[in-house]
């Protein structure tokens, strides 16, 4: 049996405590991680496994079954700039046997991607020729296109593209995976999916939280690079891509890249904002002009999408946590040939990604009773209600796919190139920053300047 080793660099970080431990716990409980798996937790702190676990128990908010997790764990202290430490790691891995499948998860700041990749390659822990070695990177993939290109060049010199897994954890979310099924497994939507039927598309990712303890990372990155470059553009590509020629990872990515290359932002329709009090947060430069909110209008240079505005909205310290995709349908040819309806609303399909997962279809119906006036009605599907217990978290699915060498939900390099190039034009333009205290101020501004935008933003 092949032994699988998940090696996590940055095991004392927020990502490990907030996402990876809960995901590992869930996979162990479901029997999807079992005795053939070992987890090497790497960090720079000098401590025993017992100390490390005690610290993790304090940091992890969820109630995990630590007694089941601990047997899988080994704690390793490493200096990531010291070659002898990589040799030590290699010896430890090789001591596990000959038939090994080894994954290296870089849960560290992007500045460490290159030194770790080089350390793994020079020490020959991982080389291009080894099929059973994979390396994983978290977003952001670089700080801009040039930086991303530089990191990628280094990686491609050291490793084969098949060994490189780039995580955009939004792609692991249940309802994001559901977009594909909803679009292509339902003839109801499949044949209504173009500019003849769709009036507008809105992609929302609203957060109520501030930057909290992540100011050091967030400042200098901002909402555009943190959210639009990755999650929001990925959502738009899944919603608007042509049906892939087959249900395979490479074909899906080809369709996504084709659309990503055709997204164009309307430079004059953007609103950038910064919440009041941002400059007083820990880790933020006192004169920072980093945006914590962005609203954008785009269109897709493709005959199917000509004339359809695509709205992007994301930000911190807003009135709620809500991530949704709203598709508004046209209603222009309903009133004809003697048929007149009043009070018609646009049909809307709302894909709810977080915090609730589900779908709502808004339609027009007759009011109950003796008169025939029209009211809006909602058909609602609750995704979480279908499952016993919680639906899997994004990282659970992504870790499982990693173990199974399935890279469908990971992003390919050309998707990242297209996303960076799309937002580069916006970043070149200097933007006035709107200072906001509440989302209501931003909403008013958006609705005043964009009359056709979906009203319930
Ligand atoms: N947190 C999230 O929810 C989230 C979501 C999406 C993507 N990401 C990405 O995931 C990665 C990790 O994020 P994070 O939030 O976990 O960051 P973090 O809390 O800052 O932790 C990063 C880890 O890297 C280690 N580290 C930092 N500088 C180091 C150095 N110079 N030498 C050795 N180790 C060093 C830290 O060790 P010490 O404990 O010793 O400092 C810690 O274990 C980043 O690329 C981030 O952008 C995070």
Tab-separated table of C-alpha atoms and ligand atoms in Angstrom:
chain	number	residue	atom	x	y	z
A	1	UNK	CA	0.000	0.000	0.000
A	2	UNK	CA	1.263	3.509	-0.850
A	3	UNK	CA	1.841	5.600	2.244
A	4	UNK	CA	0.604	9.205	1.950
A	5	UNK	CA	2.455	11.982	3.735
A	6	UNK	CA	0.938	15.451	4.017
A	7	UNK	CA	3.712	17.879	4.973
A	8	UNK	CA	2.396	21.242	6.159
A	9	UNK	CA	4.780	24.219	6.268
A	10	UNK	CA	3.369	26.988	8.483
A	11	UNK	CA	1.653	24.678	10.980
A	12	UNK	CA	1.445	27.390	13.634
A	13	UNK	CA	-0.527	29.763	11.405
A	14	UNK	CA	-4.114	30.978	11.217
A	15	UNK	CA	-4.904	28.802	8.188
A	16	UNK	CA	-3.781	25.635	9.965
A	17	UNK	CA	-5.814	26.363	13.075
A	18	UNK	CA	-8.877	27.832	11.365
A	19	UNK	CA	-9.236	25.614	8.314
A	20	UNK	CA	-6.824	22.697	8.013
A	21	UNK	CA	-7.261	21.092	11.446
A	22	UNK	CA	-11.090	21.136	11.181
A	23	UNK	CA	-10.861	19.696	7.652
A	24	UNK	CA	-8.471	16.930	8.763
A	25	UNK	CA	-10.743	16.133	11.722
A	26	UNK	CA	-13.780	15.815	9.408
A	27	UNK	CA	-11.899	13.569	6.949
A	28	UNK	CA	-10.693	11.319	9.769
A	29	UNK	CA	-14.239	11.047	11.173
A	30	UNK	CA	-15.544	10.057	7.741
A	31	UNK	CA	-12.822	7.410	7.384
A	32	UNK	CA	-11.371	9.216	4.352
A	33	UNK	CA	-8.035	9.657	6.089
A	34	UNK	CA	-6.865	6.409	7.607
A	35	UNK	CA	-3.780	4.531	8.692
A	36	UNK	CA	-1.930	4.959	5.380
A	37	UNK	CA	-1.747	8.749	5.982
A	38	UNK	CA	0.797	10.676	8.045
A	39	UNK	CA	0.763	14.421	8.722
A	40	UNK	CA	4.049	16.253	9.264
A	41	UNK	CA	3.477	19.635	10.929
A	42	UNK	CA	6.399	21.970	10.260
A	43	UNK	CA	7.038	25.297	12.019
A	44	UNK	CA	9.946	27.259	13.446
A	45	UNK	CA	8.950	26.971	17.104
A	46	UNK	CA	11.113	24.669	19.228
A	47	UNK	CA	8.620	22.408	20.986
A	48	UNK	CA	7.407	18.841	21.431
A	49	UNK	CA	4.356	17.380	19.714
A	50	UNK	CA	2.518	17.560	23.058
A	51	UNK	CA	3.269	21.303	23.399
A	52	UNK	CA	2.269	21.896	19.806
A	53	UNK	CA	-1.073	20.114	20.247
A	54	UNK	CA	-1.779	22.000	23.498
A	55	UNK	CA	-1.237	25.289	21.644
A	56	UNK	CA	-3.402	24.119	18.730
A	57	UNK	CA	-6.228	23.162	21.106
A	58	UNK	CA	-6.231	26.740	22.408
A	59	UNK	CA	-6.245	28.257	18.909
A	60	UNK	CA	-8.774	25.996	17.189
A	61	UNK	CA	-12.307	27.210	17.878
A	62	UNK	CA	-14.154	24.020	16.903
A	63	UNK	CA	-14.549	21.049	19.158
A	64	UNK	CA	-12.311	18.495	17.432
A	65	UNK	CA	-11.688	14.864	18.277
A	66	UNK	CA	-8.025	15.417	19.193
A	67	UNK	CA	-7.541	11.825	20.396
A	68	UNK	CA	-8.225	10.646	16.860
A	69	UNK	CA	-6.090	13.343	15.208
A	70	UNK	CA	-2.925	13.077	17.357
A	71	UNK	CA	-1.821	9.611	16.152
A	72	UNK	CA	-1.468	11.008	12.610
A	73	UNK	CA	0.709	13.959	13.638
A	74	UNK	CA	4.461	14.481	13.849
A	75	UNK	CA	5.809	17.909	14.773
A	76	UNK	CA	9.061	19.068	13.099
A	77	UNK	CA	10.957	22.254	13.881
A	78	UNK	CA	12.640	23.633	10.763
A	79	UNK	CA	14.584	26.684	9.687
A	80	UNK	CA	13.212	27.186	6.174
A	81	UNK	CA	16.448	28.802	5.001
A	82	UNK	CA	18.731	26.015	6.246
A	83	UNK	CA	19.638	23.239	3.788
A	84	UNK	CA	20.628	20.795	6.551
A	85	UNK	CA	17.023	21.007	7.815
A	86	UNK	CA	15.708	19.945	4.400
A	87	UNK	CA	18.141	17.003	4.397
A	88	UNK	CA	16.827	16.073	7.851
A	89	UNK	CA	13.249	16.258	6.494
A	90	UNK	CA	14.213	14.084	3.522
A	91	UNK	CA	15.689	11.424	5.827
A	92	UNK	CA	12.532	11.454	7.949
A	93	UNK	CA	10.310	11.049	4.892
A	94	UNK	CA	12.446	8.275	3.397
A	95	UNK	CA	12.376	6.423	6.722
A	96	UNK	CA	8.632	5.924	6.111
A	97	UNK	CA	9.314	3.500	3.264
A	98	UNK	CA	9.897	3.367	-0.487
A	99	UNK	CA	6.391	3.551	-1.896
A	100	UNK	CA	5.436	7.075	-0.870
A	101	UNK	CA	3.034	9.754	-2.061
A	102	UNK	CA	4.189	13.034	-0.524
A	103	UNK	CA	2.380	16.374	-0.541
A	104	UNK	CA	3.910	19.685	0.541
A	105	UNK	CA	1.339	22.260	1.648
A	106	UNK	CA	2.752	25.797	1.842
A	107	UNK	CA	0.513	27.462	4.487
A	108	UNK	CA	3.025	30.306	4.774
A	109	UNK	CA	3.278	33.905	3.496
A	110	UNK	CA	4.001	34.109	-0.269
A	111	UNK	CA	7.538	35.426	0.415
A	112	UNK	CA	8.411	31.905	1.615
A	113	UNK	CA	7.121	30.094	-1.484
A	114	UNK	CA	10.397	30.419	-3.357
A	115	UNK	CA	12.836	29.487	-0.543
A	116	UNK	CA	10.759	26.408	0.342
A	117	UNK	CA	10.374	25.312	-3.285
A	118	UNK	CA	14.142	25.665	-3.781
A	119	UNK	CA	14.882	23.864	-0.506
A	120	UNK	CA	12.697	20.919	-1.551
A	121	UNK	CA	14.256	20.783	-4.986
A	122	UNK	CA	17.946	21.234	-4.066
A	123	UNK	CA	17.702	18.644	-1.285
A	124	UNK	CA	15.938	16.351	-3.831
A	125	UNK	CA	12.985	15.779	-1.530
A	126	UNK	CA	10.901	16.664	-4.574
A	127	UNK	CA	12.095	16.643	-8.170
A	128	UNK	CA	10.440	17.014	-11.563
A	129	UNK	CA	10.720	13.311	-12.236
A	130	UNK	CA	8.771	12.229	-9.142
A	131	UNK	CA	5.125	11.733	-10.041
A	132	UNK	CA	4.204	11.050	-6.430
A	133	UNK	CA	5.249	14.445	-5.136
A	134	UNK	CA	2.903	17.465	-5.144
A	135	UNK	CA	3.356	21.012	-3.919
A	136	UNK	CA	0.444	23.277	-2.911
A	137	UNK	CA	0.225	27.038	-2.793
A	138	UNK	CA	-2.348	29.249	-1.198
A	139	UNK	CA	-3.619	32.380	-2.891
A	140	UNK	CA	-2.583	35.168	-3.389
A	141	UNK	CA	-0.419	33.923	-6.245
A	142	UNK	CA	2.047	36.777	-6.144
A	143	UNK	CA	1.420	40.435	-5.382
A	144	UNK	CA	0.830	41.361	-9.033
A	145	UNK	CA	1.200	39.814	-12.470
A	146	UNK	CA	4.974	40.355	-12.655
A	147	UNK	CA	5.508	38.840	-9.208
A	148	UNK	CA	3.203	35.901	-9.977
A	149	UNK	CA	5.127	35.329	-13.237
A	150	UNK	CA	8.413	35.328	-11.360
A	151	UNK	CA	7.169	32.816	-8.737
A	152	UNK	CA	5.692	30.626	-11.428
A	153	UNK	CA	8.855	30.668	-13.524
A	154	UNK	CA	10.835	29.415	-10.526
A	155	UNK	CA	8.270	26.707	-9.857
A	156	UNK	CA	8.175	25.525	-13.442
A	157	UNK	CA	11.957	25.309	-13.566
A	158	UNK	CA	11.896	23.092	-10.471
A	159	UNK	CA	8.701	21.075	-10.896
A	160	UNK	CA	6.280	19.767	-13.480
A	161	UNK	CA	2.916	21.624	-13.843
A	162	UNK	CA	1.149	18.371	-12.866
A	163	UNK	CA	2.903	18.509	-9.477
A	164	UNK	CA	1.774	22.098	-8.753
A	165	UNK	CA	-1.575	22.648	-7.018
A	166	UNK	CA	-2.808	26.231	-6.549
A	167	UNK	CA	-5.634	26.656	-4.077
A	168	UNK	CA	-8.502	29.079	-4.437
A	169	UNK	CA	-10.612	27.727	-1.608
A	170	UNK	CA	-13.819	29.254	-3.015
A	171	UNK	CA	-13.707	26.527	-5.657
A	172	UNK	CA	-14.066	23.921	-2.914
A	173	UNK	CA	-17.312	25.452	-1.632
A	174	UNK	CA	-20.362	23.280	-2.161
A	175	UNK	CA	-22.455	25.830	-4.055
A	176	UNK	CA	-19.565	26.812	-6.304
A	177	UNK	CA	-19.265	23.162	-7.319
A	178	UNK	CA	-23.032	23.183	-7.779
A	179	UNK	CA	-22.884	25.932	-10.442
A	180	UNK	CA	-21.596	23.420	-12.960
A	181	UNK	CA	-24.384	20.930	-12.224
A	182	UNK	CA	-27.114	23.567	-12.172
A	183	UNK	CA	-26.066	25.027	-15.482
A	184	UNK	CA	-25.403	21.894	-17.477
A	185	UNK	CA	-27.682	19.309	-15.873
A	186	UNK	CA	-30.892	21.367	-16.144
A	187	UNK	CA	-32.364	22.059	-19.557
A	188	UNK	CA	-34.468	24.769	-17.890
A	189	UNK	CA	-31.335	26.897	-17.496
A	190	UNK	CA	-29.047	25.420	-20.127
A	191	UNK	CA	-31.051	27.003	-22.942
A	192	UNK	CA	-31.671	30.333	-21.203
A	193	UNK	CA	-28.050	31.184	-20.594
A	194	UNK	CA	-27.043	34.075	-22.842
A	195	UNK	CA	-27.658	37.734	-23.562
A	196	UNK	CA	-31.066	37.041	-25.129
A	197	UNK	CA	-32.395	35.836	-21.782
A	198	UNK	CA	-30.108	37.259	-19.106
A	199	UNK	CA	-30.293	40.920	-18.184
A	200	UNK	CA	-27.457	41.144	-15.648
A	201	UNK	CA	-25.198	39.097	-13.405
A	202	UNK	CA	-24.116	40.232	-9.942
A	203	UNK	CA	-21.429	38.546	-7.873
A	204	UNK	CA	-21.371	39.507	-4.191
A	205	UNK	CA	-18.921	38.597	-1.421
A	206	UNK	CA	-19.776	40.820	1.533
A	207	UNK	CA	-18.024	40.487	4.878
A	208	UNK	CA	-19.102	42.087	8.133
A	209	UNK	CA	-15.719	41.559	9.797
A	210	UNK	CA	-12.858	44.061	9.722
A	211	UNK	CA	-9.299	43.024	8.808
A	212	UNK	CA	-8.972	41.840	12.444
A	213	UNK	CA	-5.541	40.303	13.140
A	214	UNK	CA	-4.646	40.027	9.430
A	215	UNK	CA	-3.853	43.735	8.852
A	216	UNK	CA	-0.204	43.008	8.106
A	217	UNK	CA	-1.226	40.768	5.219
A	218	UNK	CA	-4.239	42.747	3.998
A	219	UNK	CA	-2.682	46.204	3.812
A	220	UNK	CA	-1.009	46.605	0.445
A	221	UNK	CA	-3.159	43.784	-0.978
A	222	UNK	CA	-6.706	45.162	-0.669
A	223	UNK	CA	-10.109	43.931	-1.810
A	224	UNK	CA	-9.311	43.944	-5.523
A	225	UNK	CA	-6.362	41.557	-5.266
A	226	UNK	CA	-7.617	39.613	-2.253
A	227	UNK	CA	-11.109	38.879	-3.581
A	228	UNK	CA	-11.737	39.990	-7.179
A	229	UNK	CA	-8.527	38.634	-8.731
A	230	UNK	CA	-9.260	35.175	-7.362
A	231	UNK	CA	-12.687	34.273	-5.939
A	232	UNK	CA	-14.983	36.671	-7.807
A	233	UNK	CA	-13.408	36.182	-11.224
A	234	UNK	CA	-13.515	32.420	-10.689
A	235	UNK	CA	-17.239	32.648	-9.904
A	236	UNK	CA	-17.867	34.732	-13.017
A	237	UNK	CA	-15.927	32.305	-15.199
A	238	UNK	CA	-17.993	29.357	-13.926
A	239	UNK	CA	-21.239	31.238	-14.502
A	240	UNK	CA	-20.421	32.412	-18.032
A	241	UNK	CA	-18.087	29.790	-19.541
A	242	UNK	CA	-19.234	27.698	-22.499
A	243	UNK	CA	-20.049	24.102	-21.700
A	244	UNK	CA	-16.669	22.291	-21.596
A	245	UNK	CA	-16.208	19.675	-24.302
A	246	UNK	CA	-15.986	16.995	-21.602
A	247	UNK	CA	-16.355	16.738	-17.845
A	248	UNK	CA	-12.601	16.689	-17.243
A	249	UNK	CA	-10.332	19.024	-15.339
A	250	UNK	CA	-8.405	20.296	-18.381
A	251	UNK	CA	-11.534	20.888	-20.499
A	252	UNK	CA	-13.229	22.823	-17.668
A	253	UNK	CA	-10.117	24.948	-17.223
A	254	UNK	CA	-9.922	25.616	-20.983
A	255	UNK	CA	-13.496	26.944	-20.926
A	256	UNK	CA	-12.803	29.103	-17.872
A	257	UNK	CA	-9.628	30.587	-19.340
A	258	UNK	CA	-11.424	31.419	-22.572
A	259	UNK	CA	-13.926	33.562	-20.620
A	260	UNK	CA	-11.368	35.039	-18.198
A	261	UNK	CA	-9.444	36.386	-21.178
A	262	UNK	CA	-12.585	38.183	-22.369
A	263	UNK	CA	-13.601	39.982	-19.149
A	264	UNK	CA	-13.219	43.753	-19.424
A	265	UNK	CA	-13.883	46.193	-16.606
A	266	UNK	CA	-15.540	49.521	-17.221
A	267	UNK	CA	-12.895	51.821	-15.729
A	268	UNK	CA	-15.376	54.644	-15.152
A	269	UNK	CA	-17.930	52.584	-13.239
A	270	UNK	CA	-15.778	51.453	-10.351
A	271	UNK	CA	-16.144	52.497	-6.713
A	272	UNK	CA	-13.286	51.926	-4.290
A	273	UNK	CA	-13.802	52.490	-0.553
A	274	UNK	CA	-12.029	52.276	2.764
A	275	UNK	CA	-13.906	51.816	6.026
A	276	UNK	CA	-13.699	54.479	8.668
A	277	UNK	CA	-11.176	53.385	11.320
A	278	UNK	CA	-9.131	51.171	8.973
A	279	UNK	CA	-6.027	53.337	9.460
A	280	UNK	CA	-6.157	52.720	13.234
A	281	UNK	CA	-6.140	48.915	12.884
A	282	UNK	CA	-3.058	46.962	13.884
A	283	UNK	CA	-0.569	46.303	11.063
A	284	UNK	CA	-1.937	49.087	8.810
A	285	UNK	CA	0.220	51.938	7.474
A	286	UNK	CA	-1.040	55.250	8.850
A	287	UNK	CA	-1.359	56.746	5.340
A	288	UNK	CA	-2.550	53.545	3.630
A	289	UNK	CA	-4.713	53.946	0.535
A	290	UNK	CA	-5.613	50.247	0.406
A	291	UNK	CA	-9.252	49.673	-0.562
A	292	UNK	CA	-11.424	47.574	1.769
A	293	UNK	CA	-14.405	47.784	-0.597
A	294	UNK	CA	-14.777	47.558	-4.337
A	295	UNK	CA	-17.732	47.714	-6.733
A	296	UNK	CA	-17.062	47.075	-10.417
A	297	UNK	CA	-18.933	46.784	-13.653
A	298	UNK	CA	-17.594	44.543	-16.390
A	299	UNK	CA	-18.676	42.991	-19.637
A	300	UNK	CA	-17.553	39.907	-21.489
A	301	UNK	CA	-16.238	40.258	-24.991
A	302	UNK	CA	-18.109	37.230	-26.283
A	303	UNK	CA	-21.113	37.123	-28.615
A	304	UNK	CA	-23.218	35.256	-26.001
A	305	UNK	CA	-22.681	37.987	-23.413
A	306	UNK	CA	-22.718	41.181	-25.479
A	307	UNK	CA	-24.624	43.893	-23.564
A	308	UNK	CA	-24.909	41.977	-20.266
A	309	UNK	CA	-23.417	43.946	-17.354
A	310	UNK	CA	-21.528	41.885	-14.805
A	311	UNK	CA	-21.346	43.519	-11.382
A	312	UNK	CA	-18.741	42.661	-8.751
A	313	UNK	CA	-19.172	43.760	-5.133
A	314	UNK	CA	-16.951	42.830	-2.213
A	315	UNK	CA	-15.645	44.401	0.950
A	316	UNK	CA	-15.000	44.337	4.656
A	317	UNK	CA	-16.945	45.875	7.521
A	318	UNK	CA	-20.194	45.810	5.572
A	319	UNK	CA	-23.666	45.209	7.001
A	320	UNK	CA	-23.606	41.409	6.686
A	321	UNK	CA	-21.688	38.325	5.650
A	322	UNK	CA	-23.230	37.242	2.354
A	323	UNK	CA	-21.826	35.644	-0.743
A	324	UNK	CA	-24.195	35.183	-3.678
A	325	UNK	CA	-24.473	35.106	-7.436
A	326	UNK	CA	-27.614	36.770	-8.790
A	327	UNK	CA	-28.762	36.194	-12.349
A	328	UNK	CA	-31.537	38.527	-13.461
A	329	UNK	CA	-33.523	37.433	-16.511
A	330	UNK	CA	-35.032	39.672	-19.184
A	331	UNK	CA	-38.774	40.201	-19.270
A	332	UNK	CA	-39.061	42.318	-22.410
A	333	UNK	CA	-41.295	40.159	-24.593
A	334	UNK	CA	-43.897	39.126	-21.992
A	335	UNK	CA	-46.366	41.940	-22.597
A	336	UNK	CA	-47.512	41.358	-26.151
A	337	UNK	CA	-50.459	40.407	-28.365
A	338	UNK	CA	-53.110	41.701	-26.042
A	339	UNK	CA	-51.583	40.206	-22.892
A	340	UNK	CA	-50.769	42.870	-20.344
A	341	UNK	CA	-49.334	42.189	-16.944
A	342	UNK	CA	-48.672	44.832	-14.328
A	343	UNK	CA	-46.228	44.768	-11.396
A	344	UNK	CA	-43.982	42.196	-13.040
A	345	UNK	CA	-40.649	41.558	-11.395
A	346	UNK	CA	-37.652	40.224	-13.250
A	347	UNK	CA	-37.140	36.517	-12.766
A	348	UNK	CA	-34.046	35.991	-10.665
A	349	UNK	CA	-31.927	32.978	-9.933
A	350	UNK	CA	-29.933	33.465	-6.743
A	351	UNK	CA	-27.153	31.035	-5.927
A	352	UNK	CA	-26.437	31.395	-2.210
A	353	UNK	CA	-22.867	30.443	-1.364
A	354	UNK	CA	-22.463	31.671	2.217
A	355	UNK	CA	-23.405	31.777	5.017
A	356	UNK	CA	-26.418	29.686	3.878
A	357	UNK	CA	-26.021	27.399	0.910
A	358	UNK	CA	-28.847	27.077	-1.549
A	359	UNK	CA	-30.742	28.403	-4.519
A	360	UNK	CA	-33.713	30.744	-4.815
A	361	UNK	CA	-35.729	31.200	-7.981
A	362	UNK	CA	-37.898	34.308	-7.977
A	363	UNK	CA	-40.952	34.302	-10.188
A	364	UNK	CA	-44.305	36.019	-10.679
A	365	UNK	CA	-47.538	34.405	-9.482
A	366	UNK	CA	-51.169	35.381	-9.048
A	367	UNK	CA	-52.234	36.658	-5.652
A	368	UNK	CA	-54.401	34.187	-3.775
A	369	UNK	CA	-58.051	35.238	-3.870
A	370	UNK	CA	-60.573	36.607	-6.308
A	371	UNK	CA	-58.517	39.242	-8.066
A	372	UNK	CA	-55.777	38.507	-10.560
A	373	UNK	CA	-52.991	40.830	-9.521
A	374	UNK	CA	-49.409	39.639	-9.580
A	375	UNK	CA	-46.986	39.171	-6.702
A	376	UNK	CA	-43.405	37.882	-6.588
A	377	UNK	CA	-42.881	34.384	-5.188
A	378	UNK	CA	-39.779	32.402	-4.288
A	379	UNK	CA	-38.904	28.772	-4.831
A	380	UNK	CA	-36.138	27.968	-2.390
A	381	UNK	CA	-33.753	25.049	-2.184
A	382	UNK	CA	-31.685	24.605	0.968
A	383	UNK	CA	-28.508	22.711	0.169
A	384	UNK	CA	-27.357	22.099	3.747
A	385	UNK	CA	-30.806	20.698	4.667
A	386	UNK	CA	-30.203	17.794	2.268
A	387	UNK	CA	-27.220	16.465	4.162
A	388	UNK	CA	-27.032	14.676	7.471
A	389	UNK	CA	-24.720	16.846	9.596
A	390	UNK	CA	-22.806	19.736	8.060
A	391	UNK	CA	-22.020	19.974	4.361
A	392	UNK	CA	-18.289	19.565	3.771
A	393	UNK	CA	-16.176	22.668	4.189
A	394	UNK	CA	-14.150	23.800	1.184
A	395	UNK	CA	-10.825	22.663	2.650
A	396	UNK	CA	-12.182	19.204	3.380
A	397	UNK	CA	-13.019	18.692	-0.296
A	398	UNK	CA	-9.754	20.245	-1.479
A	399	UNK	CA	-7.614	18.101	0.837
A	400	UNK	CA	-9.462	14.974	-0.263
A	401	UNK	CA	-8.949	15.865	-3.939
A	402	UNK	CA	-5.289	16.470	-3.232
A	403	UNK	CA	-4.934	12.997	-1.674
A	404	UNK	CA	-6.707	11.551	-4.731
A	405	UNK	CA	-4.623	13.561	-7.256
A	406	UNK	CA	-7.724	15.291	-8.630
A	407	UNK	CA	-6.822	18.864	-9.606
A	408	UNK	CA	-10.218	19.925	-11.057
A	409	UNK	CA	-10.903	22.398	-8.243
A	410	UNK	CA	-7.369	23.792	-8.248
A	411	UNK	CA	-6.415	26.677	-10.530
A	412	UNK	CA	-4.130	26.316	-13.524
A	413	UNK	CA	-1.429	28.853	-14.290
A	414	UNK	CA	-3.177	30.314	-17.357
A	415	UNK	CA	-6.292	31.072	-15.248
A	416	UNK	CA	-4.108	33.091	-12.916
A	417	UNK	CA	-2.423	34.917	-15.786
A	418	UNK	CA	-5.805	35.875	-17.241
A	419	UNK	CA	-7.092	37.102	-13.845
A	420	UNK	CA	-4.027	39.228	-13.118
A	421	UNK	CA	-4.109	40.740	-16.602
A	422	UNK	CA	-7.808	41.563	-16.234
A	423	UNK	CA	-7.405	43.511	-13.018
A	424	UNK	CA	-4.065	45.091	-14.000
A	425	UNK	CA	-5.850	47.773	-16.029
A	426	UNK	CA	-7.899	48.794	-12.995
A	427	UNK	CA	-4.887	48.934	-10.734
A	428	UNK	CA	-3.022	51.218	-13.150
A	429	UNK	CA	-5.711	53.848	-12.757
A	430	UNK	CA	-5.591	55.838	-9.538
A	431	UNK	CA	-8.897	55.675	-7.714
A	432	UNK	CA	-10.561	58.025	-5.355
A	433	UNK	CA	-11.251	56.204	-2.085
A	434	UNK	CA	-14.704	56.676	-0.571
A	435	UNK	CA	-14.514	56.661	3.211
A	436	UNK	CA	-17.510	54.671	4.569
A	437	UNK	CA	-19.015	54.136	7.977
A	438	UNK	CA	-21.816	51.876	6.863
A	439	UNK	CA	-22.772	49.850	3.798
A	440	UNK	CA	-25.928	51.981	3.398
A	441	UNK	CA	-23.778	54.901	2.185
A	442	UNK	CA	-22.135	52.708	-0.443
A	443	UNK	CA	-25.421	51.147	-1.485
A	444	UNK	CA	-26.973	54.549	-2.052
A	445	UNK	CA	-24.008	55.613	-4.167
A	446	UNK	CA	-24.181	52.434	-6.260
A	447	UNK	CA	-27.932	52.601	-6.831
A	448	UNK	CA	-27.724	56.291	-7.767
A	449	UNK	CA	-24.993	55.734	-10.354
A	450	UNK	CA	-26.146	52.344	-11.710
A	451	UNK	CA	-29.869	52.290	-12.311
A	452	UNK	CA	-29.931	48.756	-13.734
A	453	UNK	CA	-28.080	47.122	-10.839
A	454	UNK	CA	-29.783	44.386	-8.773
A	455	UNK	CA	-31.490	46.247	-5.933
A	456	UNK	CA	-30.964	43.854	-3.033
A	457	UNK	CA	-27.180	44.194	-2.931
B	1	LIG	N1	-5.816	32.394	7.163
B	1	LIG	C1	-6.676	32.227	6.190
B	1	LIG	O1	-7.883	32.110	6.416
B	1	LIG	C2	-6.201	32.154	4.755
B	1	LIG	C3	-7.165	32.072	3.739
B	1	LIG	C4	-6.736	31.986	2.410
B	1	LIG	C5	-5.394	31.992	2.132
B	1	LIG	N2	-4.474	32.094	3.128
B	1	LIG	C6	-3.055	32.054	2.770
B	1	LIG	O2	-2.425	31.000	3.499
B	1	LIG	C7	-1.080	31.326	3.842
B	1	LIG	C8	-0.924	31.248	5.347
B	1	LIG	O3	-1.808	32.151	5.948
B	1	LIG	P1	-1.978	32.295	7.514
B	1	LIG	O4	-3.156	33.156	7.722
B	1	LIG	O5	-1.938	30.972	8.166
B	1	LIG	O6	-0.678	33.116	7.912
B	1	LIG	P2	-0.027	33.279	9.355
B	1	LIG	O7	-1.048	33.117	10.425
B	1	LIG	O8	0.741	34.516	9.291
B	1	LIG	O9	0.942	31.988	9.501
B	1	LIG	C9	1.834	31.631	8.571
B	1	LIG	C10	2.780	30.537	9.061
B	1	LIG	O10	4.005	30.849	8.446
B	1	LIG	C11	5.039	30.889	9.424
B	1	LIG	N3	6.043	31.906	9.104
B	1	LIG	C12	5.839	33.204	8.862
B	1	LIG	N4	7.003	33.820	8.585
B	1	LIG	C13	7.976	32.878	8.676
B	1	LIG	C14	9.392	32.869	8.494
B	1	LIG	N5	10.035	33.973	8.146
B	1	LIG	N6	10.040	31.694	8.657
B	1	LIG	C15	9.359	30.571	8.989
B	1	LIG	N7	8.039	30.507	9.166
B	1	LIG	C16	7.342	31.640	8.998
B	1	LIG	C17	4.351	31.229	10.724
B	1	LIG	O11	5.177	30.767	11.767
B	1	LIG	P3	5.232	31.483	13.200
B	1	LIG	O12	4.005	30.989	13.926
B	1	LIG	O13	6.494	30.982	13.795
B	1	LIG	O14	5.222	32.963	12.951
B	1	LIG	C18	3.056	30.430	10.570
B	1	LIG	O15	3.238	29.084	10.916
B	1	LIG	C19	-0.836	32.720	3.274
B	1	LIG	O16	-0.262	32.601	2.006
B	1	LIG	C20	-2.258	33.297	3.171
B	1	LIG	O17	-2.334	34.298	2.200
B	1	LIG	C21	-4.857	32.170	4.437
